[in-house]
PDB file of C-alpha atoms in Angstrom:
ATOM      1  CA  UNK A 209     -12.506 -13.041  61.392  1.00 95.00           C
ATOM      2  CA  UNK A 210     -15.592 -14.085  59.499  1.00 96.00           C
ATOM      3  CA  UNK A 211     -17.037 -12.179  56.999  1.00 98.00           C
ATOM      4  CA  UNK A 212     -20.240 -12.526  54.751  1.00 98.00           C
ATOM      5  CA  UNK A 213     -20.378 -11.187  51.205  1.00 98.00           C
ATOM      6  CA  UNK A 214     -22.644 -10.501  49.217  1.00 98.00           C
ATOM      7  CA  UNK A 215     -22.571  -9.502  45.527  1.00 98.00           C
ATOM      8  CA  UNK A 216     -25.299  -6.460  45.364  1.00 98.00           C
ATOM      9  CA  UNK A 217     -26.685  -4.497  42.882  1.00 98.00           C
ATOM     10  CA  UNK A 218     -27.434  -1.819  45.672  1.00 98.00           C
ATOM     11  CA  UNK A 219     -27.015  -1.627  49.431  1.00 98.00           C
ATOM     12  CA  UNK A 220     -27.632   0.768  51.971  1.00 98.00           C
ATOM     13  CA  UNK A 221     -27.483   1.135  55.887  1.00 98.00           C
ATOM     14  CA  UNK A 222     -29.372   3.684  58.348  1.00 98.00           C
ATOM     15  CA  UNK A 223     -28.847   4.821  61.581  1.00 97.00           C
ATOM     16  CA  UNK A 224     -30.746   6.688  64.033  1.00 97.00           C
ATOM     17  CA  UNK A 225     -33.552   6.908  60.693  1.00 97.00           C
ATOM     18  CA  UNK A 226     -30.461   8.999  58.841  1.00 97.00           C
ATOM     19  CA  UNK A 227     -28.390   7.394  55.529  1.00 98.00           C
ATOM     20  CA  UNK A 228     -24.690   6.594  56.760  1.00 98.00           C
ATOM     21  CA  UNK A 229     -23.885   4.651  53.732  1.00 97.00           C
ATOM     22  CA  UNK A 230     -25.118   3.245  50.598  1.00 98.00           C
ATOM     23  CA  UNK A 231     -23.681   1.705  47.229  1.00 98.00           C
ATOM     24  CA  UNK A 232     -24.845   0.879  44.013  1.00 97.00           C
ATOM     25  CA  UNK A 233     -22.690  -2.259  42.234  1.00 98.00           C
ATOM     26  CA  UNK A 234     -20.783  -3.763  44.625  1.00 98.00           C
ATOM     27  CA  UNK A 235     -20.251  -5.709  47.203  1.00 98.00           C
ATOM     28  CA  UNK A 236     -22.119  -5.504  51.083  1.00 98.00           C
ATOM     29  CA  UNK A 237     -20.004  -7.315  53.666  1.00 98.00           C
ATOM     30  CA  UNK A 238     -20.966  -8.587  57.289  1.00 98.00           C
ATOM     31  CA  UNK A 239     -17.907  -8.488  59.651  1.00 98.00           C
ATOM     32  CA  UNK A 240     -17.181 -10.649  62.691  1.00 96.00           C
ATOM     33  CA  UNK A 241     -14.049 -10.098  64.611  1.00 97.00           C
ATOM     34  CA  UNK A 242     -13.007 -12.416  67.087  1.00 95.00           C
ATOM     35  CA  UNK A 243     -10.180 -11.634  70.031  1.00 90.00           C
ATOM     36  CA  UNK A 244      -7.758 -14.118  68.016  1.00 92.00           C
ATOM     37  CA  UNK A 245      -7.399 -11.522  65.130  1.00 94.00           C
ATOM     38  CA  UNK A 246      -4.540 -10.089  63.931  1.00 93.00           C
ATOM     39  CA  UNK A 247      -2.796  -8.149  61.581  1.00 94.00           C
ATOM     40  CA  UNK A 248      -2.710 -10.994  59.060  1.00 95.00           C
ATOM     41  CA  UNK A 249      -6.108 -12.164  59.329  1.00 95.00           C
ATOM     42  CA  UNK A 250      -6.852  -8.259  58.054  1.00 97.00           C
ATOM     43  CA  UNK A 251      -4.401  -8.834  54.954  1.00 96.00           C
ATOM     44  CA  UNK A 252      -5.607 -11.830  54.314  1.00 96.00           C
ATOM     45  CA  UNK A 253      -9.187 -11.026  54.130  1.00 97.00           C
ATOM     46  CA  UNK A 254      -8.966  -7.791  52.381  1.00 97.00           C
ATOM     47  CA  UNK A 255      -7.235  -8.756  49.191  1.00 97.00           C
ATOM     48  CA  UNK A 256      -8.969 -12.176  49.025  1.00 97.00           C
ATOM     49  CA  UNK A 257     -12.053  -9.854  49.228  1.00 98.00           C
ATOM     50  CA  UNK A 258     -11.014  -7.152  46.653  1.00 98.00           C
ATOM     51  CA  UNK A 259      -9.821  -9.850  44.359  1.00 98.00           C
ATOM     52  CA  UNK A 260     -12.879 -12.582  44.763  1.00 98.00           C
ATOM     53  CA  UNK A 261     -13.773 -13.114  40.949  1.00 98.00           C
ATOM     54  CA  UNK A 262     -17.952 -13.289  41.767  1.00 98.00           C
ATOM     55  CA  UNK A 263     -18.922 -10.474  38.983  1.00 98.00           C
ATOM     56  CA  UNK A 264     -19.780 -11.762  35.720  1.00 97.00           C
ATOM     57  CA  UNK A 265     -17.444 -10.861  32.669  1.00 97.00           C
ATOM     58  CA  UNK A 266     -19.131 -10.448  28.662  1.00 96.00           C
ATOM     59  CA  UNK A 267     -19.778 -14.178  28.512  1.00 97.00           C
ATOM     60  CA  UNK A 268     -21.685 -14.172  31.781  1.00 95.00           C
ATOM     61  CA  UNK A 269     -18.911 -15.913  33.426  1.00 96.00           C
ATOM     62  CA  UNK A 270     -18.304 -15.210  37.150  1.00 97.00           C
ATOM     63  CA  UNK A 271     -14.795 -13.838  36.281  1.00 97.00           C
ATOM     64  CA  UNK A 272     -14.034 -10.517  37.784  1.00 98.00           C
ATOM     65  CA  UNK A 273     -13.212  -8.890  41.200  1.00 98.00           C
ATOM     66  CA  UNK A 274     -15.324  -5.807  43.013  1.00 98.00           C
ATOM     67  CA  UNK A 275     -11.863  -3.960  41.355  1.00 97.00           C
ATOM     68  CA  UNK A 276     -12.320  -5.029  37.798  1.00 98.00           C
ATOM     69  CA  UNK A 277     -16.194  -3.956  38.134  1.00 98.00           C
ATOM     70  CA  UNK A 278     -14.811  -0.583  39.491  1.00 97.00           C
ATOM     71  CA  UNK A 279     -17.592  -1.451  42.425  1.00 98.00           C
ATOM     72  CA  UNK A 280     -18.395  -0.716  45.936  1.00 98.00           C
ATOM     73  CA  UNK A 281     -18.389  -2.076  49.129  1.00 98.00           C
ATOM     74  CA  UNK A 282     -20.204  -1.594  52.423  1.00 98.00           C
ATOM     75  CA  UNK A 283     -19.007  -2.811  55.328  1.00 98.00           C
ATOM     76  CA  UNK A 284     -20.667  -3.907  58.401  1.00 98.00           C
ATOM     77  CA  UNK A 285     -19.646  -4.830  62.053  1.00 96.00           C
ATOM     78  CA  UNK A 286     -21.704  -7.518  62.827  1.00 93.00           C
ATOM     79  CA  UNK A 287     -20.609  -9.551  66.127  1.00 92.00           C
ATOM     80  CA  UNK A 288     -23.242 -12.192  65.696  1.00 87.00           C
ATOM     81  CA  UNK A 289     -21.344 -14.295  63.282  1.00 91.00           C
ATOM     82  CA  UNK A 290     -19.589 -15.673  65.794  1.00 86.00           C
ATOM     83  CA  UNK A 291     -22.521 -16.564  67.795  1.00 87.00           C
ATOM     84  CA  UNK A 292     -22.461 -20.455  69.319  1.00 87.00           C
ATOM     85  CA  UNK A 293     -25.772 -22.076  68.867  1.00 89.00           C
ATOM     86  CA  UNK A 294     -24.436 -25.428  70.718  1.00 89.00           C
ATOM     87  CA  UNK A 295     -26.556 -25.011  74.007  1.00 89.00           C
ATOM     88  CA  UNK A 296     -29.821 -23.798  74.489  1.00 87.00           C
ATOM     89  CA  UNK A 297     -32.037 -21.436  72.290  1.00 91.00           C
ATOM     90  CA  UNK A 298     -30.137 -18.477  73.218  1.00 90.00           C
ATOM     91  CA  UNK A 299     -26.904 -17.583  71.671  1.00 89.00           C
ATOM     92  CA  UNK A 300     -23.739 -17.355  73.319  1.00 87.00           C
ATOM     93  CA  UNK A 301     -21.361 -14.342  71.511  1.00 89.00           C
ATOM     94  CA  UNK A 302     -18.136 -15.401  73.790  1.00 84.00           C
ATOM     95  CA  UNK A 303     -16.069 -15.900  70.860  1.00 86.00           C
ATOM     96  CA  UNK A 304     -17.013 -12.290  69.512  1.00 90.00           C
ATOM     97  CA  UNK A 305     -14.109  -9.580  70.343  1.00 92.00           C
ATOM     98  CA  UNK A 306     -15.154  -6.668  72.953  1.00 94.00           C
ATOM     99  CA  UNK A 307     -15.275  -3.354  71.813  1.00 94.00           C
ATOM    100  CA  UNK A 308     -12.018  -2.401  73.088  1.00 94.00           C
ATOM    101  CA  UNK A 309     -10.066  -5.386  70.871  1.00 94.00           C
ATOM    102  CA  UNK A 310     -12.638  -5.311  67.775  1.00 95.00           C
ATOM    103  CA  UNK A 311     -13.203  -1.303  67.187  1.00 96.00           C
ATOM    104  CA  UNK A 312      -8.922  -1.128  66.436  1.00 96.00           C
ATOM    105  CA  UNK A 313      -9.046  -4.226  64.432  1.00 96.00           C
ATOM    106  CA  UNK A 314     -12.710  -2.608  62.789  1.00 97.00           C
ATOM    107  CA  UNK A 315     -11.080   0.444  61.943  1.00 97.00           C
ATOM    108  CA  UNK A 316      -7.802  -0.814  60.882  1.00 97.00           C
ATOM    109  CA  UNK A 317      -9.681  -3.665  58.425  1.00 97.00           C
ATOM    110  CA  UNK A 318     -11.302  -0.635  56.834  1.00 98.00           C
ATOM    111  CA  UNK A 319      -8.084   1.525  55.918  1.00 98.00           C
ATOM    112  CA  UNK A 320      -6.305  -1.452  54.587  1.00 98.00           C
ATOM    113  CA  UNK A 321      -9.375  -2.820  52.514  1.00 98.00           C
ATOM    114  CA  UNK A 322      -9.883   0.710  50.952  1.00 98.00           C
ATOM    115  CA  UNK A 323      -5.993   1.025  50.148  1.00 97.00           C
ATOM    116  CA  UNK A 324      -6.629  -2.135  48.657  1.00 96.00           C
ATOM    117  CA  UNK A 325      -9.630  -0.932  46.512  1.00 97.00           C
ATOM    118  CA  UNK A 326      -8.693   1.693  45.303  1.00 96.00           C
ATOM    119  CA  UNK A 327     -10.909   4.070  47.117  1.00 97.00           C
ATOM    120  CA  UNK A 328     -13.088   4.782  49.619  1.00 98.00           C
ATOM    121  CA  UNK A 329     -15.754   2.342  51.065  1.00 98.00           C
ATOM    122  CA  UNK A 330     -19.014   2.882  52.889  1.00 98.00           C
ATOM    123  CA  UNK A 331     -19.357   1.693  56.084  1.00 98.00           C
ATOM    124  CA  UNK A 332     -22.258   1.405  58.931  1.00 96.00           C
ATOM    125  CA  UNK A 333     -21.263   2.348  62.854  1.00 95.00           C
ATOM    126  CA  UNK A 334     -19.326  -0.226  64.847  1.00 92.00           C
ATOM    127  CA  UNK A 335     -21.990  -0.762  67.957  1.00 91.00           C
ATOM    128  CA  UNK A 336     -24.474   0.806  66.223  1.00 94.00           C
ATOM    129  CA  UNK A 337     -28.554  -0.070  65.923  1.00 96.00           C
ATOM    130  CA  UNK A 338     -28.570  -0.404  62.062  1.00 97.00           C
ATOM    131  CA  UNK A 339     -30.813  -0.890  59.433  1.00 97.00           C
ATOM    132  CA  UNK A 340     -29.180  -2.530  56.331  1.00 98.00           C
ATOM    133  CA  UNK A 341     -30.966  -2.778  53.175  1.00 98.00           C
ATOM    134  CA  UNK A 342     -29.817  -4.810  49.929  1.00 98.00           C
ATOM    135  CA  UNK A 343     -30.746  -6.563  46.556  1.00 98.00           C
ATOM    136  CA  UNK A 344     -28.929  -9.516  46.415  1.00 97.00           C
ATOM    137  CA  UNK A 345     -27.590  -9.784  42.954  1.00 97.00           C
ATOM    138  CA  UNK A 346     -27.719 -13.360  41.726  1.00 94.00           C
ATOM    139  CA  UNK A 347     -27.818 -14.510  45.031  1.00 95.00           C
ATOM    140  CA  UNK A 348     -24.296 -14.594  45.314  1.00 97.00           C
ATOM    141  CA  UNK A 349     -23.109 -14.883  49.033  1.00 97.00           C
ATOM    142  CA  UNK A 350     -19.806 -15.988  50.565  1.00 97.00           C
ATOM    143  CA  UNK A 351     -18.459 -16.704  53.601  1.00 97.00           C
ATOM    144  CA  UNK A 352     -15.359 -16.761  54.440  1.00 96.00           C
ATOM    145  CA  UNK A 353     -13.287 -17.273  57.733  1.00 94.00           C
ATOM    146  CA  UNK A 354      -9.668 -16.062  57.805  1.00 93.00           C
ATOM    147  CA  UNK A 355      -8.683 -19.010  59.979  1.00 88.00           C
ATOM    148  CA  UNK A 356     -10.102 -21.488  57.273  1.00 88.00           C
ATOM    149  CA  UNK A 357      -7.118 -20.121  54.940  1.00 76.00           C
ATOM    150  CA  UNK A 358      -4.702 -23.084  55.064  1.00 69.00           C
TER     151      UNK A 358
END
């Protein structure tokens, strides 16, 4: 599971030219799921997320979580982060999960990352044509794969 985050001072994604979700502070994250998941990759990721210390605290120190900021998050399926660029021009998504395996896993990564929030998060359509929009805050983007966690 790879995801992408980005600390954001807004976000927002639209589908079919109609708002699905959007979030002021927070934190917009890109979402690649991989057959290989499982449960603990979704643990894993979710309170390393929730607890990533990327917001600035009263000395402008990078100190404090998406919780401590009482911020958002928008999540985003996104099966092109685990695109393979190693032959040819055109990218090879074999690694990404199918539909069948990664909607499950999609949908179960959201209900534990929200119990892990706090509260409810925003989230685009898994399969979906989207248009996301965001102001990188900073920048400040992360990546991080759960099977880099050792």
């Amino acid at each position: 599971m790879i995801a992408v985050i980005q600390r954001v001072s807004e976000a927002s994604v639209i589908i079919d030219q109609s708002l699905k979700g959007q979030i002021e502070l927070g934190l917009m994250i890109l979402l690649g799921i991989e057959e290989a998941d499982i449960s603990e990759d979704i643990d894993w990721l979710t309170k390393k997320i929730v607890n990533l210390r990327i917001f600035n605290d009263e000395n402008q120190v990078m100190n404090k979580s998406v919780r401590d900021v009482s911020g958002d998050i928008l999540l985003i399926s996104q099966f092109t982060l685990h695109a393979s660029t190693k032959k040819g021009n055109r990218p090879s998504y074999l690694r990404a999960a199918k539909p069948d395996i990664a909607i499950p896993i999609y949908e179960r990564f959201i209900e534990v990352l929200e119990k892990s929030l706090g509260k409810s998060i925003a989230t685009g359509e898994f399969g979906a044509d989207m248009k996301v929009g965001l102001v990188n805050d900073g920048p400040v983007t992360i990546i991080i794969d759960s099977k880099d966690k050792k």
